[in-house]
Amino acid sequence: MAAAALTREGGEDAFRRLFRFYRQRDVSDLRGVVDFSAPGGQVFRSQLSISSVSDQDAYRAGLQPVSQWKAYGLKGYPGFIFIPNPFLPGCQRHWVKQCLKLYPQKPNVCNLDLHMTPEKTIDLWGQSKEQLRRKGSSKWEPRSLLEKLRWVTLGYHYNWDTKKYSANHHTPFPSDLAFLSEQVATACGFRGFQAQAGILNYYHFDSSLGIHVDESELDHSRPLLSFSFGQSSIFLLGGPKREEAPTAMFMHSGDIMVMSGLSRLLYHAVPRVLPNPEGTALPSCLSQALSSDLPVGSVVEHSSDEDWQVCAKYLQSSRISMTIRQVLAEGQKFPEESGANGKGQAPSDDSHHEENSRAKRLKPNTD
């Protein structure tokens, strides 16, 4: 296949060549992309810790009982776990709404803070919802502030310049997202996981995420969790060196990916966002409303029809991912910093290149 042949060419590392291959607008050869909805080949069933998460706690997080999840591993990637959409009907809507309406609010940090005053970014949702609701299909229409959103950081805020976290730049981590993350981590065998930092990425059809390794956390024994909502994407998972050709896989709405163990520090990237394979504006898993009968203590909330109309219009051309990580081991502290306030800034939009590991963030739109 064309993708496989590319990895044997000289001049570039194997990861970069495949990244460019799948990044092409007209790429049609997707036969080499692993699809976990039809597993086979290098895919095998992975065991979960079913009894470690009660059905009640799973329900409270908006998840099916763990006994009903399917989990898969990939040969050659120890510690990698892929869980195709384990969310209860309607529950993905809560996380989409949080990522668009709540999590971008101050004191959390987003890419727009680099170019705008705090007063102008204090309510991205309020400033964007009517424009999004009325939005047509023309690409020449001006973009709302929400459509210009590329990333939001939560908890310990990642310093894009130093590639470090700091005790000096921390805001409270969202309790609902922490609970969801802890249930997933526990089901995968990581009891005591603490959600301490999050990077939310907002993709559009012309977006990509460059080749990088998530190594800034001080505790690499804890997993990296990734949640995907909206349109689909191609995810590339490589090796500890970029000379190793990556494996391409689809990520669809509701899918969860866990990188742990030897797979925790591997190169990875998102070269391409694709329309969901069902051929509809939104995946069918997002068409169902949340049940009116939520369990006691549920962290999932109902979305109003008005709010969901805005979210649905946004997702017609977008994908949202939440990557959650534990930064510090139990009892661990940050090393003393010399002469730095720890806050830092992300690079400006025009300084980012699609594979620039200096900033683990999205390539900006070109329009």
CSV table of C-alpha atoms in Angstrom, one decimal:
chain,number,residue,atom,x,y,z
A,1,MET,CA,0.0,0.0,0.0
A,2,ALA,CA,1.0,3.6,-0.6
A,3,ALA,CA,1.3,4.4,3.2
A,4,ALA,CA,3.5,1.4,3.8
A,5,ALA,CA,5.8,2.2,0.9
A,6,LEU,CA,6.3,5.7,2.2
A,7,THR,CA,7.9,4.4,5.4
A,8,ARG,CA,10.7,2.9,3.3
A,9,GLU,CA,11.7,6.2,1.5
A,10,GLY,CA,14.8,8.1,2.5
A,11,GLY,CA,15.2,11.7,3.5
A,12,GLU,CA,12.7,12.0,6.2
A,13,ASP,CA,11.9,10.0,9.4
A,14,ALA,CA,9.2,7.4,9.0
A,15,PHE,CA,6.8,9.2,11.3
A,16,ARG,CA,7.0,12.4,9.4
A,17,ARG,CA,6.4,10.7,6.1
A,18,LEU,CA,3.3,9.0,7.2
A,19,PHE,CA,2.1,12.2,8.9
A,20,ARG,CA,2.4,14.0,5.6
A,21,PHE,CA,0.7,11.2,3.7
A,22,TYR,CA,-2.4,11.2,5.9
A,23,ARG,CA,-2.4,15.0,6.1
A,24,GLN,CA,-3.0,15.2,2.3
A,25,ARG,CA,-6.4,16.6,1.4
A,26,ASP,CA,-6.9,14.1,-1.4
A,27,VAL,CA,-5.7,11.0,0.5
A,28,SER,CA,-8.0,8.1,-0.4
A,29,ASP,CA,-6.0,5.1,0.7
A,30,LEU,CA,-7.2,4.5,4.3
A,31,ARG,CA,-6.9,0.7,4.2
A,32,GLY,CA,-4.0,0.7,6.5
A,33,VAL,CA,-5.9,2.6,9.3
A,34,VAL,CA,-7.0,0.4,12.2
A,35,ASP,CA,-10.7,0.6,12.8
A,36,PHE,CA,-11.6,-0.7,16.3
A,37,SER,CA,-15.3,-1.1,15.3
A,38,ALA,CA,-14.1,-4.0,13.2
A,39,PRO,CA,-11.0,-5.2,15.0
A,40,GLY,CA,-8.6,-7.7,13.5
A,41,GLY,CA,-4.9,-8.2,12.6
A,42,GLN,CA,-2.8,-6.6,15.3
A,43,VAL,CA,-5.8,-5.8,17.5
A,44,PHE,CA,-6.6,-8.0,20.5
A,45,ARG,CA,-9.1,-7.8,23.3
A,46,SER,CA,-7.8,-6.2,26.5
A,47,GLN,CA,-8.9,-7.0,30.0
A,48,LEU,CA,-10.5,-4.4,32.3
A,49,SER,CA,-10.8,-4.3,36.0
A,50,ILE,CA,-14.5,-4.8,36.0
A,51,SER,CA,-15.2,-5.1,39.7
A,52,SER,CA,-13.1,-2.0,40.6
A,53,VAL,CA,-15.8,0.4,39.4
A,54,SER,CA,-19.3,0.0,40.6
A,55,ASP,CA,-22.2,0.2,38.2
A,56,GLN,CA,-23.5,3.2,40.2
A,57,ASP,CA,-20.2,5.1,39.9
A,58,ALA,CA,-20.1,4.3,36.1
A,59,TYR,CA,-23.7,5.7,35.8
A,60,ARG,CA,-22.8,8.8,37.8
A,61,ALA,CA,-20.0,9.5,35.2
A,62,GLY,CA,-22.4,8.9,32.3
A,63,LEU,CA,-20.8,5.6,31.4
A,64,GLN,CA,-22.1,2.1,30.8
A,65,PRO,CA,-21.3,-0.6,33.4
A,66,VAL,CA,-17.6,-1.6,32.8
A,67,SER,CA,-18.8,-5.2,32.2
A,68,GLN,CA,-20.3,-3.9,29.0
A,69,TRP,CA,-17.3,-2.0,27.7
A,70,LYS,CA,-15.1,-3.4,25.0
A,71,ALA,CA,-11.4,-2.7,25.3
A,72,TYR,CA,-8.6,-3.4,22.9
A,73,GLY,CA,-4.8,-3.4,22.7
A,74,LEU,CA,-2.4,-3.3,19.9
A,75,LYS,CA,0.4,-5.8,19.3
A,76,GLY,CA,3.7,-4.1,19.9
A,77,TYR,CA,2.3,-1.3,22.1
A,78,PRO,CA,2.3,-2.6,25.7
A,79,GLY,CA,0.0,-0.4,27.9
A,80,PHE,CA,-2.1,1.0,25.1
A,81,ILE,CA,-5.8,0.6,25.6
A,82,PHE,CA,-8.6,1.6,23.2
A,83,ILE,CA,-12.2,1.7,24.4
A,84,PRO,CA,-14.8,2.4,21.7
A,85,ASN,CA,-17.6,4.7,23.0
A,86,PRO,CA,-18.6,3.4,26.5
A,87,PHE,CA,-20.8,6.4,27.1
A,88,LEU,CA,-24.5,6.1,28.0
A,89,PRO,CA,-26.9,7.6,25.4
A,90,GLY,CA,-27.0,11.3,25.5
A,91,CYS,CA,-24.1,11.7,28.0
A,92,GLN,CA,-21.5,12.8,25.4
A,93,ARG,CA,-23.6,15.9,25.1
A,94,HIS,CA,-22.7,17.0,28.6
A,95,TRP,CA,-18.9,16.9,27.9
A,96,VAL,CA,-19.3,18.7,24.6
A,97,LYS,CA,-21.2,21.5,26.3
A,98,GLN,CA,-18.7,21.7,29.2
A,99,CYS,CA,-15.8,22.0,26.6
A,100,LEU,CA,-17.6,24.8,24.8
A,101,LYS,CA,-19.5,26.7,27.5
A,102,LEU,CA,-17.9,26.1,30.9
A,103,TYR,CA,-14.3,25.0,30.7
A,104,PRO,CA,-13.1,27.9,28.5
A,105,GLN,CA,-14.2,30.4,31.2
A,106,LYS,CA,-11.7,32.1,33.5
A,107,PRO,CA,-9.6,31.3,35.4
A,108,ASN,CA,-8.8,28.6,32.9
A,109,VAL,CA,-6.4,29.5,30.1
A,110,CYS,CA,-7.0,29.4,26.3
A,111,ASN,CA,-5.1,30.4,23.1
A,112,LEU,CA,-7.3,33.6,22.7
A,113,ASP,CA,-5.7,35.0,25.9
A,114,LEU,CA,-2.6,35.6,23.8
A,115,HIS,CA,-4.3,38.2,21.6
A,116,MET,CA,-7.2,39.5,23.5
A,117,THR,CA,-7.8,41.3,26.8
A,118,PRO,CA,-9.4,39.2,29.7
A,119,GLU,CA,-12.6,41.3,29.3
A,120,LYS,CA,-13.0,40.1,25.7
A,121,THR,CA,-12.5,36.4,26.5
A,122,ILE,CA,-14.6,36.2,29.7
A,123,ASP,CA,-17.7,34.8,27.9
A,124,LEU,CA,-16.8,33.1,24.7
A,125,TRP,CA,-20.0,31.2,24.7
A,126,GLY,CA,-22.2,34.2,25.2
A,127,GLN,CA,-20.4,36.1,22.4
A,128,SER,CA,-20.6,33.2,20.0
A,129,LYS,CA,-23.9,31.3,20.4
A,130,GLU,CA,-26.1,33.4,18.2
A,131,GLN,CA,-23.5,33.6,15.4
A,132,LEU,CA,-23.0,29.8,15.6
A,133,ARG,CA,-26.7,29.1,15.6
A,134,ARG,CA,-27.3,31.2,12.4
A,135,LYS,CA,-24.2,30.0,10.7
A,136,GLY,CA,-24.5,28.6,7.2
A,137,SER,CA,-22.2,26.5,5.1
A,138,SER,CA,-20.2,29.2,3.5
A,139,LYS,CA,-16.5,29.2,4.5
A,140,TRP,CA,-16.4,32.9,3.9
A,141,GLU,CA,-18.6,33.7,6.9
A,142,PRO,CA,-16.7,35.3,9.8
A,143,ARG,CA,-15.7,32.9,12.5
A,144,SER,CA,-17.1,33.2,16.0
A,145,LEU,CA,-14.7,33.3,19.0
A,146,LEU,CA,-15.6,29.7,19.8
A,147,GLU,CA,-14.5,28.7,16.3
A,148,LYS,CA,-11.2,30.5,16.9
A,149,LEU,CA,-10.6,28.5,20.1
A,150,ARG,CA,-7.7,26.0,19.7
A,151,TRP,CA,-6.9,24.9,23.2
A,152,VAL,CA,-7.8,25.3,26.8
A,153,THR,CA,-5.7,24.2,29.8
A,154,LEU,CA,-7.1,23.0,33.1
A,155,GLY,CA,-5.7,22.4,36.6
A,156,TYR,CA,-1.9,22.7,36.4
A,157,HIS,CA,-1.5,24.9,33.3
A,158,TYR,CA,1.1,23.7,30.8
A,159,ASN,CA,3.9,26.2,30.1
A,160,TRP,CA,4.3,26.1,26.3
A,161,ASP,CA,7.8,27.8,26.5
A,162,THR,CA,9.5,25.7,29.2
A,163,LYS,CA,7.4,22.5,28.5
A,164,LYS,CA,6.8,22.3,32.3
A,165,TYR,CA,4.0,22.5,34.8
A,166,SER,CA,4.3,24.7,37.9
A,167,ALA,CA,2.8,25.0,41.4
A,168,ASN,CA,2.5,28.7,40.7
A,169,HIS,CA,0.1,28.4,37.8
A,170,HIS,CA,-2.8,26.2,39.0
A,171,THR,CA,-6.5,26.6,39.1
A,172,PRO,CA,-9.1,24.1,40.4
A,173,PHE,CA,-9.6,21.1,38.2
A,174,PRO,CA,-13.3,20.6,37.2
A,175,SER,CA,-14.8,18.1,39.6
A,176,ASP,CA,-17.1,16.4,37.0
A,177,LEU,CA,-14.1,15.7,34.6
A,178,ALA,CA,-12.0,14.5,37.4
A,179,PHE,CA,-14.7,12.0,38.4
A,180,LEU,CA,-15.0,10.7,34.8
A,181,SER,CA,-11.3,10.4,34.4
A,182,GLU,CA,-10.9,8.6,37.7
A,183,GLN,CA,-13.5,6.0,36.8
A,184,VAL,CA,-11.9,5.3,33.5
A,185,ALA,CA,-8.4,5.0,34.9
A,186,THR,CA,-9.6,2.7,37.7
A,187,ALA,CA,-11.4,0.5,35.2
A,188,CYS,CA,-8.1,0.2,33.3
A,189,GLY,CA,-6.3,-0.9,36.5
A,190,PHE,CA,-5.0,2.5,37.8
A,191,ARG,CA,-6.5,2.9,41.2
A,192,GLY,CA,-5.9,6.2,42.9
A,193,PHE,CA,-5.4,8.1,39.6
A,194,GLN,CA,-5.7,11.9,40.2
A,195,ALA,CA,-6.8,14.2,37.3
A,196,GLN,CA,-4.5,17.1,37.9
A,197,ALA,CA,-4.0,18.7,34.4
A,198,GLY,CA,-6.0,18.8,31.2
A,199,ILE,CA,-5.4,20.1,27.7
A,200,LEU,CA,-8.5,20.4,25.6
A,201,ASN,CA,-7.9,20.6,21.8
A,202,TYR,CA,-10.5,22.0,19.4
A,203,TYR,CA,-10.1,20.7,15.8
A,204,HIS,CA,-11.7,21.7,12.5
A,205,PHE,CA,-11.4,19.9,9.2
A,206,ASP,CA,-8.2,21.8,8.4
A,207,SER,CA,-6.6,21.2,11.8
A,208,SER,CA,-3.8,18.8,12.8
A,209,LEU,CA,-1.8,18.1,16.0
A,210,GLY,CA,1.9,17.9,15.5
A,211,ILE,CA,4.3,15.0,16.3
A,212,HIS,CA,5.2,15.0,20.0
A,213,VAL,CA,5.7,13.0,23.2
A,214,ASP,CA,3.8,13.9,26.4
A,215,GLU,CA,6.7,13.8,28.9
A,216,SER,CA,6.3,17.0,30.9
A,217,GLU,CA,4.4,15.3,33.8
A,218,LEU,CA,6.7,14.4,36.7
A,219,ASP,CA,5.0,11.0,37.2
A,220,HIS,CA,5.1,8.8,34.1
A,221,SER,CA,3.7,5.8,36.0
A,222,ARG,CA,0.2,7.2,35.6
A,223,PRO,CA,-1.7,6.9,32.3
A,224,LEU,CA,-2.6,9.6,29.8
A,225,LEU,CA,-6.3,9.6,29.1
A,226,SER,CA,-7.8,10.9,25.8
A,227,PHE,CA,-11.5,11.5,25.1
A,228,SER,CA,-12.9,12.3,21.6
A,229,PHE,CA,-16.2,14.0,20.6
A,230,GLY,CA,-17.7,15.1,17.3
A,231,GLN,CA,-16.1,14.4,14.0
A,232,SER,CA,-13.6,11.6,13.5
A,233,SER,CA,-9.8,11.7,13.2
A,234,ILE,CA,-6.8,9.7,12.3
A,235,PHE,CA,-4.4,9.1,15.2
A,236,LEU,CA,-0.8,8.1,14.7
A,237,LEU,CA,1.0,6.1,17.4
A,238,GLY,CA,4.6,5.5,16.9
A,239,GLY,CA,7.6,4.4,18.9
A,240,PRO,CA,10.2,6.0,21.3
A,241,LYS,CA,12.0,7.3,18.2
A,242,ARG,CA,10.6,9.0,15.1
A,243,GLU,CA,12.5,6.6,12.9
A,244,GLU,CA,9.9,4.0,13.8
A,245,ALA,CA,6.8,4.1,11.5
A,246,PRO,CA,3.6,4.7,13.4
A,247,THR,CA,0.3,2.8,13.4
A,248,ALA,CA,-2.7,4.8,12.1
A,249,MET,CA,-6.1,4.3,13.7
A,250,PHE,CA,-9.5,6.0,13.6
A,251,MET,CA,-10.9,7.8,16.6
A,252,HIS,CA,-14.7,8.3,16.6
A,253,SER,CA,-17.0,10.3,18.8
A,254,GLY,CA,-17.1,8.8,22.3
A,255,ASP,CA,-13.9,6.8,22.0
A,256,ILE,CA,-11.4,6.7,24.8
A,257,MET,CA,-7.7,6.1,24.5
A,258,VAL,CA,-5.3,5.2,27.4
A,259,MET,CA,-1.6,5.4,27.0
A,260,SER,CA,0.2,3.7,29.9
A,261,GLY,CA,3.3,1.7,30.7
A,262,LEU,CA,5.7,1.4,27.7
A,263,SER,CA,3.2,3.3,25.5
A,264,ARG,CA,3.1,6.3,27.8
A,265,LEU,CA,6.1,8.0,26.2
A,266,LEU,CA,5.7,7.2,22.5
A,267,TYR,CA,5.5,9.7,19.7
A,268,HIS,CA,2.0,10.4,18.5
A,269,ALA,CA,0.1,12.9,16.4
A,270,VAL,CA,-3.3,13.7,14.7
A,271,PRO,CA,-2.6,14.5,11.0
A,272,ARG,CA,-6.2,14.6,9.9
A,273,VAL,CA,-9.8,15.3,10.9
A,274,LEU,CA,-12.4,13.4,8.9
A,275,PRO,CA,-16.2,13.5,8.5
A,276,ASN,CA,-17.8,10.8,10.6
A,277,PRO,CA,-18.0,7.6,8.6
A,278,GLU,CA,-21.8,7.4,8.8
A,279,GLY,CA,-22.1,10.2,6.3
A,280,THR,CA,-24.4,12.3,8.5
A,281,ALA,CA,-23.7,15.8,9.8
A,282,LEU,CA,-23.2,14.4,13.3
A,283,PRO,CA,-22.5,10.8,14.5
A,284,SER,CA,-25.7,8.9,15.5
A,285,CYS,CA,-24.3,8.6,19.1
A,286,LEU,CA,-24.8,12.3,19.5
A,287,SER,CA,-28.4,12.3,18.2
A,288,GLN,CA,-29.8,10.8,21.4
A,289,ALA,CA,-30.9,13.1,24.2
A,290,LEU,CA,-30.0,12.4,27.8
A,291,SER,CA,-32.4,10.3,29.8
A,292,SER,CA,-34.6,12.3,32.2
A,293,ASP,CA,-33.8,9.7,35.0
A,294,LEU,CA,-30.3,10.5,36.1
A,295,PRO,CA,-28.8,8.6,39.1
A,296,VAL,CA,-28.3,10.3,42.4
A,297,GLY,CA,-25.0,12.1,42.5
A,298,SER,CA,-24.6,12.2,38.7
A,299,VAL,CA,-21.9,14.5,37.4
A,300,VAL,CA,-23.7,14.6,34.1
A,301,GLU,CA,-26.2,17.4,33.6
A,302,HIS,CA,-29.0,17.9,31.1
A,303,SER,CA,-28.3,20.3,28.3
A,304,SER,CA,-31.1,22.7,27.2
A,305,ASP,CA,-32.3,22.3,23.6
A,306,GLU,CA,-31.0,25.8,23.0
A,307,ASP,CA,-27.5,25.0,24.2
A,308,TRP,CA,-27.4,21.7,22.3
A,309,GLN,CA,-28.4,23.5,19.0
A,310,VAL,CA,-25.2,25.6,19.4
A,311,CYS,CA,-23.0,22.6,20.3
A,312,ALA,CA,-24.4,20.6,17.4
A,313,LYS,CA,-23.8,23.4,14.9
A,314,TYR,CA,-20.2,23.7,16.1
A,315,LEU,CA,-19.6,19.9,15.9
A,316,GLN,CA,-20.8,19.7,12.3
A,317,SER,CA,-17.3,20.7,11.2
A,318,SER,CA,-15.3,20.1,14.4
A,319,ARG,CA,-13.8,17.6,16.8
A,320,ILE,CA,-13.0,18.1,20.5
A,321,SER,CA,-10.5,16.1,22.5
A,322,MET,CA,-9.8,16.1,26.2
A,323,THR,CA,-6.5,14.8,27.4
A,324,ILE,CA,-6.2,14.3,31.1
A,325,ARG,CA,-3.1,13.5,33.1
A,326,GLN,CA,-1.7,13.2,36.6
A,327,VAL,CA,1.3,15.5,37.0
A,328,LEU,CA,2.7,14.5,40.4
A,329,ALA,CA,3.0,11.2,42.2
A,330,GLU,CA,1.4,10.9,45.6
A,331,GLY,CA,3.3,13.2,48.0
A,332,GLN,CA,5.5,14.5,45.2
A,333,LYS,CA,6.2,18.3,44.9
A,334,PHE,CA,7.5,20.4,42.1
A,335,PRO,CA,11.3,21.2,42.2
A,336,GLU,CA,12.2,24.7,43.2
A,337,GLU,CA,12.1,27.2,40.3
A,338,SER,CA,14.7,29.9,39.9
A,339,GLY,CA,13.7,33.3,38.7
A,340,ALA,CA,10.5,32.2,36.9
A,341,ASN,CA,6.9,32.8,37.7
A,342,GLY,CA,5.9,29.5,36.2
A,343,LYS,CA,3.1,30.9,34.1
A,344,GLY,CA,4.7,31.3,30.7
A,345,GLN,CA,2.8,31.7,27.4
A,346,ALA,CA,1.9,29.5,24.5
A,347,PRO,CA,3.6,30.4,21.2
A,348,SER,CA,1.8,32.8,19.0
A,349,ASP,CA,-0.4,31.3,16.3
A,350,ASP,CA,2.0,32.2,13.4
A,351,SER,CA,5.0,30.6,15.2
A,352,HIS,CA,3.5,27.1,15.2
A,353,HIS,CA,4.4,24.5,12.6
A,354,GLU,CA,2.4,21.3,12.2
A,355,GLU,CA,5.2,19.1,13.7
A,356,ASN,CA,6.8,21.7,16.0
A,357,SER,CA,7.2,19.8,19.3
A,358,ARG,CA,7.8,23.1,21.1
A,359,ALA,CA,4.0,23.5,21.3
A,360,LYS,CA,1.8,20.4,21.6
A,361,ARG,CA,-1.1,22.2,20.1
A,362,LEU,CA,-3.2,22.5,17.0
A,363,LYS,CA,-2.0,24.0,13.7
A,364,PRO,CA,-4.0,27.2,13.3
A,365,ASN,CA,-6.6,27.5,10.5
A,366,THR,CA,-5.3,29.0,7.3
A,367,ASP,CA,-8.4,30.9,6.4
